[in-house]
Amino acid sequence: MCELLAMSANTPTDLCFSFTGLTRRGGQTGPHKDGWGISFYEGKGVRSFHDADASASSRLAEVVQSQPIKSEVAVCHIRQANVGQVCLANTHPFIRELWGQYWVFAHNGQLASFRCPPGFYEPVGTTDSEALFCDILNHLRSHFNRDTPRDQLVQSLVRLSRAYACQGIFNLLLSNGDWLFTYCTTKMASITRRAPFGPARLKDADVTVDFESETTADDIVSVIVTEPLTSDEQWDIYQPGEWRLWRKGEVIHSG
Amino acid sequence: MCELLAMSANTPTDLCFSFTGLTRRGGQTGPHKDGWGISFYEGKGVRSFHDADASASSRLAEVVQSQPIKSEVAVCHIRQANVGQVCLANTHPFIRELWGQYWVFAHNGQLASFRCPPGFYEPVGTTDSEALFCDILNHLRSHFNRDTPRDQLVQSLVRLSRAYACQGIFNLLLSNGDWLFTYCTTKMASITRRAPFGPARLKDADVTVDFESETTADDIVSVIVTEPLTSDEQWDIYQPGEWRLWRKGEVIHSG
């Protein structure tokens, strides 16, 4: 399987602390050593880093850990391959353009027998995950348009997610840069940090941060993960079948 | 304007030497300080780095210079903005998926009044370059399919390029990972290095390389640029209106 990490914030915020924790699980404190990737929205642009190697020993991951890249939405994935060989083309997050926006997708789970019906978007690699992403975008493109209200898109994403969840494990992160949709079939947790900020300690590395010194009183920053990353904070665990739509650090819809 | 750099090779090869020279022109030996980007194909996958800052002083560019990333096709761009503000979304190369392949595009020139007619692919940013890229892909998608012979696609790219060239300056790099199409309206040059390899010295930095020690006798590596990067080699200058199709380090069609 894999692990997911995402951030939604109301002000550009770096993800160094959480990313440092997660990357340890890619070959050191965890078995997810078959590649990793992270995408940061910066305005309408997306900055991505991908590697088909173990994140715990990746030079590029080290750079991303130490270089604060500030973003309001970020999506990250470390991979333990099941469907599809270990190669760059099979490394999440996957990115496509729809309606003049970049959409970023990462998936934890397995729908081994899933095939994407022919459509506009096609997988480049051989993972079930990228096929699912293309299927979602083909569905959105053929049923909706750029002016479709967000709620209607989200209801459609919920219906699609439930259908996929009937076929296997489908923990999802999907963003268009404005909002972040998250769906849990087995494992997902989140934490929202806001004033008064305090310290936090990673589970997977001997690293502590004092968020107080890195934030302002108005900041709201949420982190969504497969497994909680810190040992001294209270994480909010998703129920199976639960979805949450995040925007600017807060849940704006859920079900 | 901007400057372009691309590589076509018959074996995975790094671009550190050429990239080091080009990045100096982004704010140090040249004025192209409004962002830079580079995309490396790795199998069917693409690894990209983008920054909206000057490449000469970019930490990320430093990392890319010092970390040999091996690829058979790479496309790079440093930007001096004319159309579209300085931001990540306006930074080349641009990438889209077509027929299950990633297509990578970079452009040097200006077609200020160009607007992309509505189509499947849409620009995310506000550059004329990204609009041109979307127009090219919309054209290919609507007139051809995945089984169209390469020659037919290339003839179509030549016709499109000539039409764009009537509206402004259009120096182009376009790849689908298999081949690299290059079109020159004003400035482009190339060099093909093969055994016996020798040394080379950058124009823009005090850096010399001995390719002999980094290659095998069978390697063929071509570099395509806006302006020659070395001072002690013979570069082959494109004529205005000239195009060359590169594959595995060699020109396989031209006109």
Coordinates of C-alpha atoms in Angstrom, one line a residue:
Chain A
M1 CA 0.0 0.0 0.0
C2 CA 1.0 3.6 0.2
E3 CA 0.7 6.6 2.4
L4 CA -0.8 10.0 1.7
L5 CA -0.2 13.5 3.0
A6 CA -1.9 16.7 2.1
M7 CA -2.1 20.3 3.3
S8 CA -4.8 22.9 3.1
A9 CA -4.0 26.4 4.5
N10 CA -5.4 29.9 4.5
T11 CA -1.9 31.4 3.9
P12 CA 1.1 30.0 2.0
T13 CA 2.7 27.6 4.4
D14 CA 5.6 25.2 4.0
L15 CA 5.2 21.4 4.6
C16 CA 8.8 20.7 5.7
F17 CA 7.9 19.3 9.1
S18 CA 5.2 16.9 7.9
F19 CA 7.1 15.9 4.8
T20 CA 10.2 15.1 6.9
G21 CA 8.1 12.7 9.0
L22 CA 6.4 11.1 6.0
T23 CA 9.5 10.5 4.0
R24 CA 11.0 8.4 6.8
R25 CA 8.3 5.9 6.2
G26 CA 9.6 5.5 2.7
G27 CA 12.2 2.9 3.5
Q28 CA 13.2 3.7 7.1
T29 CA 10.3 3.6 9.6
G30 CA 7.9 2.3 7.0
P31 CA 8.0 0.0 3.9
H32 CA 6.8 2.6 1.3
K33 CA 10.1 2.7 -0.6
D34 CA 8.9 2.4 -4.2
G35 CA 8.8 6.1 -5.1
W36 CA 7.5 9.3 -3.7
G37 CA 6.1 12.6 -5.1
I38 CA 4.8 15.9 -3.9
S39 CA 2.9 18.7 -5.7
F40 CA 2.6 22.3 -4.4
Y41 CA 0.2 24.7 -5.8
E42 CA 1.7 28.2 -6.3
G43 CA -1.1 30.4 -7.6
K44 CA -2.5 28.5 -10.6
G45 CA 0.9 26.8 -11.1
V46 CA 2.0 23.5 -9.7
R47 CA 5.5 22.7 -8.6
S48 CA 6.1 18.9 -8.4
F49 CA 8.9 16.6 -7.4
H50 CA 8.8 12.9 -8.2
D51 CA 11.3 10.1 -7.6
A52 CA 11.0 6.4 -8.2
D53 CA 13.4 5.7 -5.3
A54 CA 12.9 5.4 -1.5
S55 CA 12.1 8.8 0.0
A56 CA 14.1 8.1 3.2
S57 CA 17.3 8.0 1.2
S58 CA 16.4 10.4 -1.7
R59 CA 18.7 13.5 -2.2
L60 CA 15.8 15.2 -3.9
A61 CA 13.5 14.5 -0.9
E62 CA 16.2 16.0 1.4
V63 CA 16.2 19.2 -0.7
V64 CA 12.4 19.4 -0.4
Q65 CA 12.6 18.9 3.3
S66 CA 15.1 21.7 3.8
Q67 CA 13.8 24.2 1.3
P68 CA 10.6 25.8 2.6
I69 CA 8.2 25.8 -0.4
K70 CA 5.1 27.8 0.6
S71 CA 1.7 26.7 -0.7
E72 CA -2.0 26.8 0.3
V73 CA -2.6 23.3 -1.1
A74 CA -0.1 20.5 -1.3
V75 CA -0.5 16.8 -2.1
C76 CA 2.1 14.1 -1.4
H77 CA 2.4 10.3 -1.7
I78 CA 4.9 7.6 -0.8
R79 CA 4.5 4.4 -2.7
Q80 CA 4.6 0.7 -1.9
A81 CA 3.9 -0.7 -5.3
N82 CA 1.2 -3.3 -5.9
V83 CA -0.2 -2.6 -9.4
G84 CA 2.3 -1.3 -11.9
Q85 CA 6.1 -1.5 -11.9
V86 CA 8.4 0.9 -10.0
C87 CA 9.1 3.8 -12.3
L88 CA 8.7 7.5 -12.6
A89 CA 5.5 7.3 -14.7
N90 CA 3.9 5.3 -11.9
T91 CA 4.7 7.7 -9.2
H92 CA 1.9 9.9 -7.7
P93 CA 0.7 12.6 -7.6
F94 CA -0.6 12.6 -11.1
I95 CA -1.5 15.8 -12.8
R96 CA -3.8 16.8 -15.6
E97 CA -5.3 20.1 -16.9
L98 CA -9.1 20.4 -16.9
W99 CA -11.0 23.7 -17.5
G100 CA -7.8 25.7 -17.4
Q101 CA -6.8 24.4 -14.0
Y102 CA -4.2 21.8 -13.0
W103 CA -5.8 18.9 -11.1
V104 CA -3.6 16.9 -8.7
F105 CA -4.5 13.4 -7.6
A106 CA -3.0 10.8 -5.2
H107 CA -4.5 7.5 -4.1
N108 CA -3.8 4.9 -1.5
G109 CA -5.4 1.5 -2.0
Q110 CA -5.9 -1.0 -4.7
L111 CA -8.5 -1.6 -7.4
A112 CA -6.4 -4.2 -9.2
S113 CA -9.0 -5.0 -11.8
F114 CA -10.0 -1.4 -12.6
R115 CA -9.6 -0.3 -16.3
C116 CA -10.3 3.2 -17.4
P117 CA -12.9 3.1 -20.2
P118 CA -11.7 5.0 -23.3
G119 CA -12.0 8.8 -22.8
F120 CA -10.2 12.0 -23.2
Y121 CA -7.7 11.5 -20.4
E122 CA -5.5 8.4 -20.6
P123 CA -3.0 6.9 -18.2
V124 CA 0.6 7.2 -19.1
G125 CA 1.8 4.6 -16.6
T126 CA 0.3 1.3 -15.6
T127 CA -1.1 1.9 -12.1
D128 CA -4.8 1.4 -11.2
S129 CA -4.5 4.8 -9.5
E130 CA -3.7 6.8 -12.6
A131 CA -6.5 5.0 -14.4
L132 CA -8.9 6.0 -11.6
F133 CA -7.8 9.6 -11.9
C134 CA -8.4 9.6 -15.7
D135 CA -11.8 8.1 -15.1
I136 CA -12.7 10.8 -12.6
L137 CA -11.6 13.6 -15.0
N138 CA -13.4 12.0 -18.0
H139 CA -16.5 11.8 -15.9
L140 CA -16.3 15.4 -14.7
R141 CA -15.5 16.7 -18.2
S142 CA -18.4 14.8 -19.9
H143 CA -21.0 15.7 -17.3
F144 CA -20.1 19.2 -16.1
N145 CA -18.4 22.3 -17.2
R146 CA -16.3 25.1 -15.8
D147 CA -19.3 26.9 -14.4
T148 CA -20.8 23.9 -12.5
P149 CA -21.2 24.9 -8.9
R150 CA -18.7 23.3 -6.6
D151 CA -21.3 21.5 -4.5
Q152 CA -22.5 19.6 -7.6
L153 CA -18.9 18.6 -8.5
V154 CA -18.3 17.4 -5.0
Q155 CA -21.5 15.3 -4.9
S156 CA -20.4 13.7 -8.1
L157 CA -17.0 13.0 -6.6
V158 CA -18.7 11.4 -3.6
R159 CA -20.8 9.2 -5.8
L160 CA -17.8 8.1 -7.9
S161 CA -15.7 7.5 -4.7
R162 CA -18.4 5.3 -3.3
A163 CA -18.6 3.3 -6.5
Y164 CA -14.8 2.8 -6.6
A165 CA -14.9 1.9 -2.9
C166 CA -17.2 -1.0 -3.7
Q167 CA -14.4 -2.4 -5.9
G168 CA -11.5 -2.1 -3.5
I169 CA -9.6 0.3 -1.2
F170 CA -9.9 3.9 -2.3
N171 CA -8.4 6.6 -0.1
L172 CA -8.2 9.7 -2.2
L173 CA -6.7 13.2 -2.3
L174 CA -7.8 15.4 -5.2
S175 CA -7.4 19.1 -5.7
N176 CA -7.9 21.7 -8.4
G177 CA -5.8 24.2 -6.4
D178 CA -8.9 25.9 -5.0
W179 CA -10.2 23.1 -2.8
L180 CA -9.0 19.7 -1.7
F181 CA -11.3 16.7 -1.7
T182 CA -10.5 13.8 0.6
Y183 CA -12.2 10.4 0.8
C184 CA -11.5 7.6 3.2
T185 CA -12.3 3.9 2.8
T186 CA -9.9 2.5 5.3
K187 CA -7.4 5.0 6.9
M188 CA -7.2 8.7 7.0
A189 CA -6.7 11.3 9.7
S190 CA -6.4 15.1 9.9
I191 CA -5.3 17.8 12.2
T192 CA -6.1 21.5 12.1
R193 CA -3.6 23.8 13.7
R194 CA -4.6 27.4 14.6
A195 CA -3.8 29.9 17.3
P196 CA -2.7 29.4 20.0
F197 CA -0.1 27.3 18.2
G198 CA 2.2 25.0 20.2
P199 CA 5.0 22.5 19.7
A200 CA 4.7 19.2 18.0
R201 CA 7.0 16.1 17.8
L202 CA 7.3 13.8 14.8
K203 CA 6.7 10.0 15.4
D204 CA 9.2 9.0 12.7
A205 CA 12.1 11.3 13.3
D206 CA 13.7 13.1 16.2
V207 CA 12.3 16.4 15.1
T208 CA 10.2 18.9 17.1
V209 CA 8.8 22.1 15.8
D210 CA 7.3 25.1 17.6
F211 CA 4.6 26.3 15.2
E212 CA 4.1 29.4 17.4
S213 CA 7.4 30.8 16.0
E214 CA 6.5 30.1 12.4
T215 CA 2.9 31.4 12.2
T216 CA 0.7 34.4 12.7
A217 CA -2.4 34.5 14.8
D218 CA -4.7 34.2 11.8
D219 CA -3.1 31.2 10.2
I220 CA -5.1 28.0 9.8
V221 CA -3.3 25.0 8.5
S222 CA -4.6 21.5 8.2
V223 CA -2.7 18.4 7.4
I224 CA -4.4 15.2 6.2
V225 CA -2.6 11.9 6.3
T226 CA -3.0 8.1 6.2
E227 CA -1.5 7.7 9.7
P228 CA -0.9 10.5 12.2
L229 CA 2.6 12.0 11.9
T230 CA 3.0 13.4 15.5
S231 CA 3.0 11.8 18.8
D232 CA 1.8 14.6 21.0
E233 CA -1.2 16.0 19.2
Q234 CA -4.8 14.9 18.9
W235 CA -5.6 13.8 15.3
D236 CA -9.1 13.5 14.0
I237 CA -9.7 10.1 12.6
Y238 CA -11.9 9.7 9.5
Q239 CA -14.6 7.0 9.5
P240 CA -14.7 4.5 6.6
G241 CA -16.8 6.1 3.9
E242 CA -16.2 9.6 5.3
W243 CA -15.3 12.5 3.0
R244 CA -14.2 16.0 3.7
L245 CA -13.8 19.0 1.4
W246 CA -11.1 21.3 2.6
R247 CA -10.5 24.9 1.6
K248 CA -8.2 27.5 3.2
G249 CA -7.4 25.1 6.1
E250 CA -10.9 24.3 7.1
V251 CA -13.5 21.6 6.3
I252 CA -16.2 23.4 4.3
H253 CA -18.3 20.3 3.5
S254 CA -18.3 16.7 4.7
G255 CA -20.3 13.6 4.8
Chain B
M1 CA 12.7 37.0 -25.1
C2 CA 13.9 33.7 -23.7
E3 CA 16.5 31.0 -24.4
L4 CA 15.9 27.4 -25.1
L5 CA 18.0 24.2 -24.5
A6 CA 17.2 20.7 -25.4
M7 CA 19.0 17.3 -25.5
S8 CA 18.4 14.2 -27.6
A9 CA 20.6 11.2 -26.8
N10 CA 20.8 7.5 -27.7
T11 CA 21.6 6.6 -24.1
P12 CA 20.4 8.2 -20.8
T13 CA 22.7 11.2 -20.4
D14 CA 22.8 14.1 -17.9
L15 CA 22.6 17.7 -18.9
C16 CA 24.5 19.2 -16.0
F17 CA 27.2 20.9 -18.2
S18 CA 24.9 22.6 -20.6
F19 CA 22.3 23.5 -17.9
T20 CA 25.1 25.1 -15.9
G21 CA 25.9 27.3 -18.9
L22 CA 22.4 28.2 -19.7
T23 CA 21.3 29.1 -16.1
R24 CA 24.1 31.7 -15.9
R25 CA 22.2 33.6 -18.7
G26 CA 19.2 33.8 -16.3
G27 CA 20.3 36.9 -14.5
Q28 CA 24.1 36.8 -14.6
T29 CA 25.6 36.7 -18.1
G30 CA 22.1 37.2 -19.7
P31 CA 18.8 39.0 -18.9
H32 CA 16.5 35.9 -18.8
K33 CA 15.7 36.2 -15.1
D34 CA 11.9 35.7 -15.1
G35 CA 11.9 32.0 -14.3
W36 CA 13.3 28.8 -15.7
G37 CA 12.2 25.2 -16.1
I38 CA 13.5 21.9 -17.2
S39 CA 11.8 18.6 -18.0
F40 CA 13.6 15.3 -18.2
Y41 CA 11.9 12.2 -19.7
E42 CA 12.6 9.0 -17.8
G43 CA 10.9 6.2 -19.6
K44 CA 7.3 7.4 -20.2
G45 CA 7.5 9.6 -17.1
V46 CA 8.6 13.2 -16.9
R47 CA 10.6 14.8 -14.1
S48 CA 10.2 18.6 -14.1
F49 CA 11.6 21.5 -12.1
H50 CA 10.2 25.0 -12.4
D51 CA 11.0 28.3 -10.7
A52 CA 9.7 31.8 -11.2
D53 CA 13.0 33.2 -10.0
A54 CA 16.3 33.9 -11.8
S55 CA 18.0 30.6 -12.6
A56 CA 21.5 32.1 -11.9
S57 CA 20.6 32.5 -8.2
S58 CA 18.1 29.7 -7.8
R59 CA 18.9 27.1 -5.2
L60 CA 16.8 24.6 -7.1
A61 CA 18.7 25.2 -10.3
E62 CA 21.9 24.6 -8.3
V63 CA 20.5 21.2 -7.2
V64 CA 19.7 20.3 -10.8
Q65 CA 23.2 21.4 -11.9
S66 CA 24.9 19.2 -9.4
Q67 CA 22.6 16.2 -9.5
P68 CA 23.2 14.2 -12.7
I69 CA 19.7 13.3 -13.9
K70 CA 20.0 11.0 -16.9
S71 CA 17.5 11.2 -19.7
E72 CA 17.3 10.6 -23.5
V73 CA 15.2 13.7 -24.1
A74 CA 15.3 16.9 -22.0
V75 CA 13.7 20.3 -22.6
C76 CA 14.7 23.5 -20.8
H77 CA 13.8 27.2 -20.9
I78 CA 14.9 30.4 -19.2
R79 CA 12.4 33.2 -19.4
Q80 CA 12.5 36.9 -20.1
A81 CA 8.9 37.8 -19.7
N82 CA 7.0 39.7 -22.4
V83 CA 3.4 38.2 -22.5
G84 CA 2.1 37.2 -19.1
Q85 CA 3.3 38.0 -15.6
V86 CA 6.2 36.4 -13.8
C87 CA 4.7 33.4 -12.0
L88 CA 5.0 29.7 -11.8
A89 CA 2.0 29.1 -14.1
N90 CA 3.7 31.0 -16.8
T91 CA 7.0 29.2 -16.6
H92 CA 8.0 26.8 -19.4
P93 CA 8.2 23.9 -20.3
F94 CA 4.5 23.2 -20.4
I95 CA 3.3 19.6 -20.2
R96 CA 0.1 17.9 -21.3
E97 CA -0.9 14.3 -21.8
L98 CA -2.0 13.3 -25.3
W99 CA -2.7 9.6 -26.4
G100 CA -1.2 8.3 -23.2
Q101 CA 2.1 10.2 -23.6
Y102 CA 3.3 13.3 -21.9
W103 CA 4.1 16.1 -24.4
V104 CA 6.6 18.8 -23.3
F105 CA 6.8 22.2 -25.0
A106 CA 9.0 25.3 -24.7
H107 CA 8.9 28.3 -26.9
N108 CA 11.1 31.3 -27.5
G109 CA 9.5 34.3 -29.3
Q110 CA 6.4 36.3 -29.2
L111 CA 3.0 36.1 -30.8
A112 CA 1.4 38.7 -28.6
S113 CA -2.0 38.7 -30.2
F114 CA -2.4 34.9 -30.4
R115 CA -5.4 33.5 -28.7
C116 CA -6.1 29.7 -28.5
P117 CA -9.5 28.9 -30.0
P118 CA -11.7 26.9 -27.7
G119 CA -10.6 23.3 -27.6
F120 CA -9.9 20.4 -25.3
Y121 CA -6.6 21.7 -24.0
E122 CA -6.6 25.1 -22.3
P123 CA -3.9 27.3 -21.0
V124 CA -3.6 27.6 -17.2
G125 CA -1.4 30.7 -17.3
T126 CA -1.5 33.8 -19.5
T127 CA 1.4 33.4 -21.9
D128 CA 1.1 33.3 -25.7
S129 CA 3.4 30.3 -25.5
E130 CA 1.1 28.0 -23.5
A131 CA -1.8 29.1 -25.7
L132 CA 0.2 28.0 -28.8
F133 CA 1.0 24.7 -27.2
C134 CA -2.7 24.0 -26.5
D135 CA -3.5 25.0 -30.0
I136 CA -1.0 22.5 -31.4
L137 CA -2.3 19.7 -29.2
N138 CA -5.9 20.5 -30.1
H139 CA -5.0 20.4 -33.7
L140 CA -3.2 17.1 -33.4
R141 CA -6.0 15.5 -31.4
S142 CA -8.7 16.6 -33.8
H143 CA -6.9 15.6 -37.0
F144 CA -4.9 12.5 -36.1
N145 CA -4.8 9.6 -33.7
R146 CA -2.3 7.5 -31.8
D147 CA -1.6 5.4 -34.9
T148 CA -0.9 8.2 -37.2
P149 CA 2.6 7.7 -38.8
R150 CA 5.2 10.0 -37.3
D151 CA 6.0 11.6 -40.6
Q152 CA 2.4 12.8 -41.0
L153 CA 2.4 14.3 -37.5
V154 CA 5.7 16.1 -38.3
Q155 CA 4.4 17.5 -41.6
S156 CA 1.5 18.9 -39.7
L157 CA 3.8 20.4 -37.1
V158 CA 5.8 22.0 -39.8
R159 CA 2.7 23.5 -41.4
L160 CA 1.5 24.8 -38.0
S161 CA 4.9 26.2 -37.2
R162 CA 5.0 28.1 -40.6
A163 CA 1.6 29.6 -39.9
Y164 CA 2.6 30.7 -36.4
A165 CA 5.9 32.1 -37.8
C166 CA 3.8 34.4 -40.1
Q167 CA 2.4 36.0 -36.9
G168 CA 5.6 36.5 -34.9
I169 CA 8.7 34.8 -33.6
F170 CA 8.3 31.1 -33.1
N171 CA 11.3 29.1 -32.0
L172 CA 10.0 25.8 -30.8
L173 CA 11.0 22.7 -28.8
L174 CA 8.3 19.9 -28.7
S175 CA 8.7 16.3 -27.6
N176 CA 6.5 13.3 -26.9
G177 CA 9.4 11.5 -25.2
D178 CA 10.2 9.5 -28.3
W179 CA 11.2 12.3 -30.7
L180 CA 12.1 16.0 -30.4
F181 CA 10.8 18.5 -32.9
T182 CA 12.6 21.8 -33.3
Y183 CA 11.6 24.8 -35.4
C184 CA 13.6 28.0 -35.9
T185 CA 12.3 31.3 -37.0
T186 CA 15.2 33.4 -35.7
K187 CA 17.8 31.7 -33.6
M188 CA 18.7 28.1 -33.0
A189 CA 21.9 26.0 -33.1
S190 CA 22.8 22.4 -32.4
I191 CA 25.8 20.3 -31.8
T192 CA 26.1 16.5 -32.0
R193 CA 28.8 14.9 -29.9
R194 CA 30.0 11.4 -30.6
A195 CA 33.3 9.5 -30.4
P196 CA 36.0 10.6 -30.4
F197 CA 34.8 12.8 -27.6
G198 CA 36.9 15.8 -26.5
P199 CA 36.8 18.6 -24.0
A200 CA 34.5 21.6 -24.1
R201 CA 34.5 24.9 -22.3
L202 CA 31.4 26.9 -21.4
K203 CA 31.1 30.5 -22.6
D204 CA 29.1 31.7 -19.6
A205 CA 31.0 30.0 -16.7
D206 CA 34.5 29.0 -16.0
V207 CA 33.7 25.3 -16.5
T208 CA 35.3 22.7 -18.7
V209 CA 34.3 19.2 -19.2
D210 CA 36.0 16.2 -20.8
F211 CA 33.3 14.3 -22.4
E212 CA 35.7 11.4 -23.2
S213 CA 35.7 10.5 -19.5
E214 CA 31.9 10.5 -19.2
T215 CA 30.8 8.6 -22.3
T216 CA 31.2 5.3 -24.1
A217 CA 32.2 4.9 -27.7
D218 CA 28.6 4.3 -28.8
D219 CA 27.1 7.5 -27.2
I220 CA 25.5 10.1 -29.5
V221 CA 24.3 13.2 -27.7
S222 CA 23.0 16.3 -29.3
V223 CA 22.3 19.6 -27.7
I224 CA 20.0 22.2 -29.3
V225 CA 20.1 25.8 -28.0
T226 CA 19.1 29.4 -28.8
E227 CA 22.8 30.5 -28.7
P228 CA 25.9 28.2 -28.6
L229 CA 26.9 27.4 -25.1
T230 CA 30.6 26.5 -25.6
S231 CA 33.4 28.6 -27.0
D232 CA 35.6 25.9 -28.4
E233 CA 33.3 23.7 -30.5
Q234 CA 31.7 24.1 -33.9
W235 CA 27.9 24.6 -33.6
D236 CA 25.6 24.0 -36.5
I237 CA 23.4 27.1 -37.0
Y238 CA 19.7 26.7 -38.1
Q239 CA 18.5 28.8 -40.9
P240 CA 15.3 30.8 -40.4
G241 CA 12.4 28.5 -41.3
E242 CA 14.5 25.4 -40.7
W243 CA 13.2 22.5 -38.7
R244 CA 14.9 19.3 -37.5
L245 CA 13.4 16.2 -36.0
W246 CA 15.7 14.6 -33.5
R247 CA 15.7 11.0 -32.2
K248 CA 18.3 9.2 -30.2
G249 CA 20.8 12.0 -30.7
E250 CA 20.5 12.3 -34.4
V251 CA 18.5 14.3 -37.0
I252 CA 16.1 11.8 -38.6
H253 CA 14.2 14.4 -40.7
S254 CA 14.7 18.0 -41.5
G255 CA 13.5 20.7 -43.9

